[in-house]
Amino acid sequence: MDFTPTEAQAAARDLAAGVFADLATHERLRAAGTGSDQELWKALTGAGLVAAVGELGLLGLVLLLEEQGRTTAQVPYAASCAYGLLAVAAHGTEEQRERLLPGIEDGSVVVAGAFPAQRGVRPAAGGGLTGTVPVVPWLRDATHVLVADAGRRLWLVPLGAGGGTGVEETELTAPWSAGRLTLREAPAEPLGDAPGPGGLGGAYADVLAVARTAFAGLQAGVCAGSLARAVAHTNTREQFGRPLATRQAVQLRAADAHMDVEAIRVTAYEAAWRRDAGLPYATHALTAAWWASEAGQRVVHTGQHLHGGAGADVGHPVHRHFLWGRQLDAYLGSGSEVLQELGELIAHAG
């Protein structure tokens, strides 16, 4: 295996890093609150950084999401790429790809994901979908939502067009412009094939694995950003005439956090690389999700702890990394949940 970025992936990563550094500043993030930064979203789509994911693959997306995570930039980048661009490209019909992909690529179509499968959502007798999804990240930004129903079938639901859908603002640990989705015989079109016996396989399994890998890449960036802030703080903050970073206890905490960040990163890279190479990657996506959950929460706690009292200030930049890290450690399954799923998948394969 080779995780070395291609020239195109490296160029896109560097471009994304510049855009996020210029526009996802602490002042703009504070002003955005729980909303998204529409100017930043236009800059990303205008630079072709959404459209490019179709060519860069899942590994390219992971590299780009790392850069978003470093700044905790308020845009629905991961959601619209994982649940929209890559899902439609892989599982949509030719007509769906021609109709939907141009809008997703230019940012006029934003897709959120009601994932994992929702037990309370089912096809209605009169057609469409009926049910409630309590929390959908980035729903308030979305024009469409990809819904996984109780039978693990995927449906693409347009919002605010033909009725049957309701969106209520809700709050998460991280400010991801989330909403509560209500469906009342809402118009919906199927995406991809149905899962096989026992609910295994199908488009749902692939999209969920893609999303877990993508959000693990986002977590790697969130944790790297948290650690970078902690290192900068401990190198300049002095106690008893010495920088905090010279103390062994601080060095050991930072070293452990660095190894955790690398573990999240390399497992996300491996899962993404295997999907791009057409190799089986379901267990690798779960492994990346487990590291993103278990190691992710350790890193953001360390980042906050190494800031001392400043880390407890909800207005401090490192606190945003803490909130994002804690949101990501349970999104799409906590560590214990994905570990159980991994064990069952291995047992089934055996």
GROMACS .gro file of C-alpha atoms in nm:
model
  350
    1MET     CA    1   0.000   0.000   0.000
    2ASP     CA    2   0.110   0.354  -0.072
    3PHE     CA    3  -0.054   0.654   0.093
    4THR     CA    4   0.168   0.908  -0.080
    5PRO     CA    5  -0.064   1.174  -0.226
    6THR     CA    6  -0.065   1.215  -0.600
    7GLU     CA    7   0.041   1.550  -0.740
    8ALA     CA    8  -0.325   1.645  -0.784
    9GLN     CA    9  -0.416   1.539  -0.430
   10ALA     CA   10  -0.126   1.732  -0.279
   11ALA     CA   11  -0.212   2.043  -0.482
   12ALA     CA   12  -0.577   2.028  -0.374
   13ARG     CA   13  -0.476   1.976  -0.011
   14ASP     CA   14  -0.245   2.277  -0.019
   15LEU     CA   15  -0.513   2.491  -0.184
   16ALA     CA   16  -0.768   2.385   0.077
   17ALA     CA   17  -0.523   2.461   0.357
   18GLY     CA   18  -0.482   2.814   0.223
   19VAL     CA   19  -0.856   2.874   0.188
   20PHE     CA   20  -0.932   2.747   0.538
   21ALA     CA   21  -0.643   2.942   0.693
   22ASP     CA   22  -0.756   3.265   0.527
   23LEU     CA   23  -1.130   3.240   0.596
   24ALA     CA   24  -1.185   3.008   0.893
   25THR     CA   25  -1.044   3.252   1.145
   26HIS     CA   26  -1.139   3.254   1.511
   27GLU     CA   27  -1.332   3.578   1.466
   28ARG     CA   28  -1.537   3.446   1.174
   29LEU     CA   29  -1.606   3.119   1.354
   30ARG     CA   30  -1.735   3.305   1.659
   31ALA     CA   31  -1.957   3.519   1.436
   32ALA     CA   32  -2.099   3.211   1.260
   33GLY     CA   33  -2.227   3.060   1.584
   34THR     CA   34  -2.413   2.740   1.493
   35GLY     CA   35  -2.453   2.845   1.132
   36SER     CA   36  -2.230   2.783   0.835
   37ASP     CA   37  -1.999   3.032   0.670
   38GLN     CA   38  -2.154   3.082   0.328
   39GLU     CA   39  -1.864   3.293   0.204
   40LEU     CA   40  -1.622   3.012   0.287
   41TRP     CA   41  -1.850   2.757   0.120
   42LYS     CA   42  -1.858   2.969  -0.197
   43ALA     CA   43  -1.479   2.999  -0.186
   44LEU     CA   44  -1.437   2.621  -0.159
   45THR     CA   45  -1.681   2.538  -0.436
   46GLY     CA   46  -1.551   2.823  -0.651
   47ALA     CA   47  -1.200   2.683  -0.618
   48GLY     CA   48  -1.327   2.346  -0.739
   49LEU     CA   49  -1.253   2.171  -0.410
   50VAL     CA   50  -1.586   1.989  -0.404
   51ALA     CA   51  -1.589   1.895  -0.772
   52ALA     CA   52  -1.228   1.773  -0.744
   53VAL     CA   53  -1.325   1.498  -0.500
   54GLY     CA   54  -1.474   1.298  -0.786
   55GLU     CA   55  -1.125   1.271  -0.936
   56LEU     CA   56  -0.921   1.269  -0.614
   57GLY     CA   57  -1.114   0.979  -0.460
   58LEU     CA   58  -1.185   0.906  -0.097
   59LEU     CA   59  -0.818   0.943  -0.001
   60GLY     CA   60  -0.819   1.288  -0.157
   61LEU     CA   61  -1.131   1.377   0.042
   62VAL     CA   62  -0.969   1.257   0.366
   63LEU     CA   63  -0.669   1.482   0.296
   64LEU     CA   64  -0.897   1.780   0.235
   65LEU     CA   65  -1.107   1.714   0.545
   66GLU     CA   66  -0.793   1.705   0.757
   67GLU     CA   67  -0.737   2.066   0.657
   68GLN     CA   68  -1.095   2.156   0.747
   69GLY     CA   69  -1.058   1.985   1.084
   70ARG     CA   70  -0.743   2.181   1.171
   71THR     CA   71  -0.950   2.500   1.166
   72THR     CA   72  -1.295   2.357   1.259
   73ALA     CA   73  -1.433   2.545   0.959
   74GLN     CA   74  -1.811   2.576   0.958
   75VAL     CA   75  -1.910   2.426   0.620
   76PRO     CA   76  -2.096   2.104   0.524
   77TYR     CA   77  -1.793   1.975   0.332
   78ALA     CA   78  -1.774   1.620   0.468
   79ALA     CA   79  -2.149   1.564   0.457
   80SER     CA   80  -2.211   1.688   0.104
   81CYS     CA   81  -1.914   1.495  -0.035
   82ALA     CA   82  -1.975   1.166   0.148
   83TYR     CA   83  -2.356   1.155   0.131
   84GLY     CA   84  -2.386   1.350  -0.193
   85LEU     CA   85  -2.103   1.351  -0.443
   86LEU     CA   86  -1.942   1.012  -0.371
   87ALA     CA   87  -2.274   0.839  -0.295
   88VAL     CA   88  -2.441   0.955  -0.616
   89ALA     CA   89  -2.129   0.891  -0.824
   90ALA     CA   90  -2.100   0.533  -0.697
   91HIS     CA   91  -2.466   0.431  -0.666
   92GLY     CA   92  -2.677   0.670  -0.871
   93THR     CA   93  -2.825   0.589  -1.208
   94GLU     CA   94  -2.688   0.765  -1.512
   95GLU     CA   95  -2.987   1.001  -1.500
   96GLN     CA   96  -2.931   1.077  -1.131
   97ARG     CA   97  -2.562   1.147  -1.188
   98GLU     CA   98  -2.632   1.382  -1.477
   99ARG     CA   99  -2.904   1.564  -1.282
  100LEU     CA  100  -2.745   1.588  -0.938
  101LEU     CA  101  -2.366   1.589  -0.965
  102PRO     CA  102  -2.323   1.929  -1.136
  103GLY     CA  103  -2.519   2.100  -0.856
  104ILE     CA  104  -2.330   1.917  -0.582
  105GLU     CA  105  -2.000   2.006  -0.743
  106ASP     CA  106  -2.078   2.378  -0.769
  107GLY     CA  107  -2.227   2.390  -0.419
  108SER     CA  108  -2.583   2.482  -0.518
  109VAL     CA  109  -2.695   2.135  -0.405
  110VAL     CA  110  -2.593   2.042  -0.050
  111VAL     CA  111  -2.664   1.693   0.080
  112ALA     CA  112  -2.692   1.598   0.446
  113GLY     CA  113  -2.711   1.240   0.572
  114ALA     CA  114  -2.966   1.081   0.806
  115PHE     CA  115  -2.727   0.806   0.914
  116PRO     CA  116  -2.692   0.539   1.050
  117ALA     CA  117  -3.016   0.359   0.950
  118GLN     CA  118  -3.322   0.514   1.114
  119ARG     CA  119  -3.558   0.262   1.276
  120GLY     CA  120  -3.839   0.517   1.278
  121VAL     CA  121  -3.832   0.587   0.902
  122ARG     CA  122  -4.022   0.364   0.661
  123PRO     CA  123  -4.176   0.385   0.315
  124ALA     CA  124  -4.533   0.511   0.350
  125ALA     CA  125  -4.832   0.317   0.220
  126GLY     CA  126  -4.926   0.611   0.000
  127GLY     CA  127  -4.572   0.653  -0.131
  128GLY     CA  128  -4.273   0.847  -0.010
  129LEU     CA  129  -4.116   0.825   0.335
  130THR     CA  130  -4.269   0.873   0.678
  131GLY     CA  131  -4.092   0.908   1.012
  132THR     CA  132  -3.873   1.131   1.223
  133VAL     CA  133  -3.497   1.163   1.246
  134PRO     CA  134  -3.413   1.345   1.573
  135VAL     CA  135  -3.077   1.484   1.462
  136VAL     CA  136  -2.924   1.533   1.118
  137PRO     CA  137  -2.592   1.724   1.111
  138TRP     CA  138  -2.579   2.011   0.860
  139LEU     CA  139  -2.949   1.969   0.782
  140ARG     CA  140  -3.015   2.344   0.796
  141ASP     CA  141  -2.769   2.395   0.508
  142ALA     CA  142  -2.904   2.111   0.296
  143THR     CA  143  -3.117   2.112  -0.018
  144HIS     CA  144  -3.138   1.730  -0.005
  145VAL     CA  145  -3.095   1.464   0.261
  146LEU     CA  146  -2.986   1.105   0.205
  147VAL     CA  147  -3.200   0.894   0.435
  148ALA     CA  148  -3.125   0.535   0.536
  149ASP     CA  149  -3.459   0.381   0.635
  150ALA     CA  150  -3.529   0.100   0.881
  151GLY     CA  151  -3.457  -0.158   0.612
  152ARG     CA  152  -3.120   0.006   0.526
  153ARG     CA  153  -3.246   0.126   0.191
  154LEU     CA  154  -3.120   0.464   0.072
  155TRP     CA  155  -3.355   0.742  -0.031
  156LEU     CA  156  -3.271   1.089  -0.156
  157VAL     CA  157  -3.522   1.341  -0.025
  158PRO     CA  158  -3.545   1.700  -0.158
  159LEU     CA  159  -3.614   1.956   0.113
  160GLY     CA  160  -3.865   2.237   0.097
  161ALA     CA  161  -3.983   2.164  -0.255
  162GLY     CA  162  -4.290   1.941  -0.274
  163GLY     CA  163  -4.389   1.938   0.092
  164GLY     CA  164  -4.389   1.644   0.327
  165THR     CA  165  -4.065   1.748   0.498
  166GLY     CA  166  -4.013   1.955   0.809
  167VAL     CA  167  -3.686   2.089   0.950
  168GLU     CA  168  -3.654   2.220   1.306
  169GLU     CA  169  -3.335   2.371   1.440
  170THR     CA  170  -3.156   2.165   1.704
  171GLU     CA  171  -2.821   2.188   1.878
  172LEU     CA  172  -2.535   1.941   1.893
  173THR     CA  173  -2.218   1.940   2.100
  174ALA     CA  174  -2.042   2.087   1.797
  175PRO     CA  175  -2.207   2.377   1.608
  176TRP     CA  176  -2.292   2.184   1.294
  177SER     CA  177  -2.617   2.365   1.191
  178ALA     CA  178  -2.813   2.050   1.269
  179GLY     CA  179  -3.186   1.993   1.249
  180ARG     CA  180  -3.467   1.755   1.335
  181LEU     CA  181  -3.615   1.601   1.021
  182THR     CA  182  -3.984   1.511   0.998
  183LEU     CA  183  -4.110   1.315   0.699
  184ARG     CA  184  -4.481   1.282   0.613
  185GLU     CA  185  -4.512   1.082   0.293
  186ALA     CA  186  -4.221   1.293   0.172
  187PRO     CA  187  -4.124   1.253  -0.194
  188ALA     CA  188  -3.813   1.037  -0.216
  189GLU     CA  189  -3.615   0.861  -0.486
  190PRO     CA  190  -3.419   0.542  -0.418
  191LEU     CA  191  -3.041   0.551  -0.450
  192GLY     CA  192  -2.851   0.232  -0.523
  193ASP     CA  193  -2.944  -0.127  -0.456
  194ALA     CA  194  -3.105  -0.275  -0.148
  195PRO     CA  195  -2.899  -0.461   0.113
  196GLY     CA  196  -2.872  -0.838   0.095
  197PRO     CA  197  -2.993  -1.097   0.346
  198GLY     CA  198  -2.952  -0.987   0.705
  199GLY     CA  199  -2.919  -0.625   0.598
  200LEU     CA  200  -2.561  -0.676   0.481
  201GLY     CA  201  -2.399  -0.517   0.179
  202GLY     CA  202  -2.569  -0.291  -0.069
  203ALA     CA  203  -2.533   0.082  -0.118
  204TYR     CA  204  -2.603   0.153   0.248
  205ALA     CA  205  -2.298  -0.040   0.369
  206ASP     CA  206  -2.071   0.137   0.121
  207VAL     CA  207  -2.199   0.488   0.195
  208LEU     CA  208  -2.178   0.430   0.571
  209ALA     CA  209  -1.818   0.304   0.536
  210VAL     CA  210  -1.729   0.604   0.318
  211ALA     CA  211  -1.882   0.842   0.572
  212ARG     CA  212  -1.700   0.678   0.862
  213THR     CA  213  -1.370   0.705   0.676
  214ALA     CA  214  -1.432   1.066   0.575
  215PHE     CA  215  -1.529   1.176   0.925
  216ALA     CA  216  -1.227   0.991   1.066
  217GLY     CA  217  -1.015   1.209   0.839
  218LEU     CA  218  -1.198   1.514   0.973
  219GLN     CA  219  -1.128   1.395   1.328
  220ALA     CA  220  -0.758   1.356   1.246
  221GLY     CA  221  -0.751   1.722   1.147
  222VAL     CA  222  -0.948   1.835   1.453
  223CYS     CA  223  -0.706   1.649   1.680
  224ALA     CA  224  -0.398   1.773   1.495
  225GLY     CA  225  -0.526   2.129   1.531
  226SER     CA  226  -0.593   2.082   1.902
  227LEU     CA  227  -0.246   1.940   1.960
  228ALA     CA  228  -0.079   2.216   1.756
  229ARG     CA  229  -0.248   2.478   1.973
  230ALA     CA  230  -0.140   2.295   2.289
  231VAL     CA  231   0.221   2.274   2.171
  232ALA     CA  232   0.227   2.645   2.086
  233HIS     CA  233   0.075   2.730   2.426
  234THR     CA  234   0.312   2.517   2.632
  235ASN     CA  235   0.615   2.650   2.445
  236THR     CA  236   0.529   3.010   2.534
  237ARG     CA  237   0.356   2.974   2.872
  238GLU     CA  238   0.610   2.985   3.154
  239GLN     CA  239   0.582   2.847   3.507
  240PHE     CA  240   0.854   2.901   3.766
  241GLY     CA  241   1.070   3.062   3.501
  242ARG     CA  242   1.052   2.774   3.252
  243PRO     CA  243   0.823   2.702   2.956
  244LEU     CA  244   0.565   2.435   3.037
  245ALA     CA  245   0.688   2.237   2.736
  246THR     CA  246   1.019   2.167   2.913
  247ARG     CA  247   0.845   1.958   3.178
  248GLN     CA  248   0.847   1.584   3.125
  249ALA     CA  249   0.481   1.532   3.217
  250VAL     CA  250   0.376   1.780   2.950
  251GLN     CA  251   0.605   1.622   2.692
  252LEU     CA  252   0.468   1.274   2.761
  253ARG     CA  253   0.107   1.389   2.730
  254ALA     CA  254   0.184   1.562   2.403
  255ALA     CA  255   0.378   1.261   2.271
  256ASP     CA  256   0.090   1.024   2.350
  257ALA     CA  257  -0.150   1.261   2.176
  258HIS     CA  258   0.076   1.278   1.871
  259MET     CA  259   0.077   0.899   1.841
  260ASP     CA  260  -0.302   0.894   1.872
  261VAL     CA  261  -0.334   1.152   1.593
  262GLU     CA  262  -0.108   0.942   1.370
  263ALA     CA  263  -0.314   0.630   1.442
  264ILE     CA  264  -0.636   0.806   1.340
  265ARG     CA  265  -0.470   0.941   1.029
  266VAL     CA  266  -0.308   0.620   0.906
  267THR     CA  267  -0.618   0.405   0.959
  268ALA     CA  268  -0.830   0.660   0.772
  269TYR     CA  269  -0.572   0.670   0.492
  270GLU     CA  270  -0.569   0.291   0.466
  271ALA     CA  271  -0.948   0.258   0.447
  272ALA     CA  272  -0.968   0.536   0.187
  273TRP     CA  273  -0.681   0.398  -0.020
  274ARG     CA  274  -0.835   0.051  -0.026
  275ARG     CA  275  -1.171   0.184  -0.147
  276ASP     CA  276  -1.004   0.387  -0.420
  277ALA     CA  277  -0.806   0.076  -0.522
  278GLY     CA  278  -1.124  -0.133  -0.543
  279LEU     CA  279  -1.024  -0.354  -0.249
  280PRO     CA  280  -1.244  -0.471   0.041
  281TYR     CA  281  -1.238  -0.203   0.307
  282ALA     CA  282  -1.538  -0.249   0.539
  283THR     CA  283  -1.329  -0.369   0.835
  284HIS     CA  284  -1.072  -0.097   0.769
  285ALA     CA  285  -1.342   0.174   0.779
  286LEU     CA  286  -1.460   0.040   1.114
  287THR     CA  287  -1.103   0.038   1.242
  288ALA     CA  288  -1.062   0.401   1.140
  289ALA     CA  289  -1.392   0.489   1.308
  290TRP     CA  290  -1.280   0.315   1.629
  291TRP     CA  291  -0.954   0.510   1.641
  292ALA     CA  292  -1.137   0.833   1.561
  293SER     CA  293  -1.367   0.772   1.856
  294GLU     CA  294  -1.136   0.631   2.122
  295ALA     CA  295  -0.818   0.820   2.039
  296GLY     CA  296  -1.002   1.133   1.929
  297GLN     CA  297  -1.154   1.198   2.267
  298ARG     CA  298  -0.818   1.140   2.436
  299VAL     CA  299  -0.646   1.395   2.213
  300VAL     CA  300  -0.898   1.676   2.251
  301HIS     CA  301  -0.905   1.623   2.628
  302THR     CA  302  -0.525   1.649   2.627
  303GLY     CA  303  -0.533   1.962   2.415
  304GLN     CA  304  -0.774   2.127   2.654
  305HIS     CA  305  -0.588   2.006   2.964
  306LEU     CA  306  -0.252   2.136   2.845
  307HIS     CA  307  -0.404   2.482   2.814
  308GLY     CA  308  -0.476   2.484   3.186
  309GLY     CA  309  -0.751   2.722   3.291
  310ALA     CA  310  -0.763   2.880   2.945
  311GLY     CA  311  -0.880   2.548   2.801
  312ALA     CA  312  -1.200   2.570   3.003
  313ASP     CA  313  -1.289   2.905   2.847
  314VAL     CA  314  -1.571   2.839   2.599
  315GLY     CA  315  -1.447   3.135   2.394
  316HIS     CA  316  -1.095   2.996   2.350
  317PRO     CA  317  -1.016   2.842   2.007
  318VAL     CA  318  -0.906   2.511   2.161
  319HIS     CA  319  -1.253   2.468   2.311
  320ARG     CA  320  -1.397   2.442   1.959
  321HIS     CA  321  -1.161   2.152   1.890
  322PHE     CA  322  -1.279   1.991   2.212
  323LEU     CA  323  -1.646   2.025   2.110
  324TRP     CA  324  -1.583   1.896   1.757
  325GLY     CA  325  -1.374   1.607   1.886
  326ARG     CA  326  -1.643   1.499   2.130
  327GLN     CA  327  -1.911   1.524   1.862
  328LEU     CA  328  -1.705   1.315   1.621
  329ASP     CA  329  -1.617   1.049   1.878
  330ALA     CA  330  -1.981   0.932   1.884
  331TYR     CA  331  -2.102   1.029   1.537
  332LEU     CA  332  -2.187   0.721   1.326
  333GLY     CA  333  -2.118   0.498   1.627
  334SER     CA  334  -1.922   0.523   1.947
  335GLY     CA  335  -1.603   0.325   1.998
  336SER     CA  336  -1.778   0.035   2.168
  337GLU     CA  337  -2.050   0.025   1.902
  338VAL     CA  338  -1.815   0.013   1.606
  339LEU     CA  339  -1.595  -0.241   1.786
  340GLN     CA  340  -1.896  -0.470   1.829
  341GLU     CA  341  -1.988  -0.419   1.463
  342LEU     CA  342  -1.631  -0.498   1.361
  343GLY     CA  343  -1.635  -0.821   1.563
  344GLU     CA  344  -1.965  -0.928   1.410
  345LEU     CA  345  -1.839  -0.852   1.060
  346ILE     CA  346  -1.523  -1.057   1.116
  347ALA     CA  347  -1.726  -1.344   1.264
  348HIS     CA  348  -1.970  -1.338   0.972
  349ALA     CA  349  -1.684  -1.343   0.722
  350GLY     CA  350  -1.529  -1.638   0.900
   0.00000   0.00000   0.00000
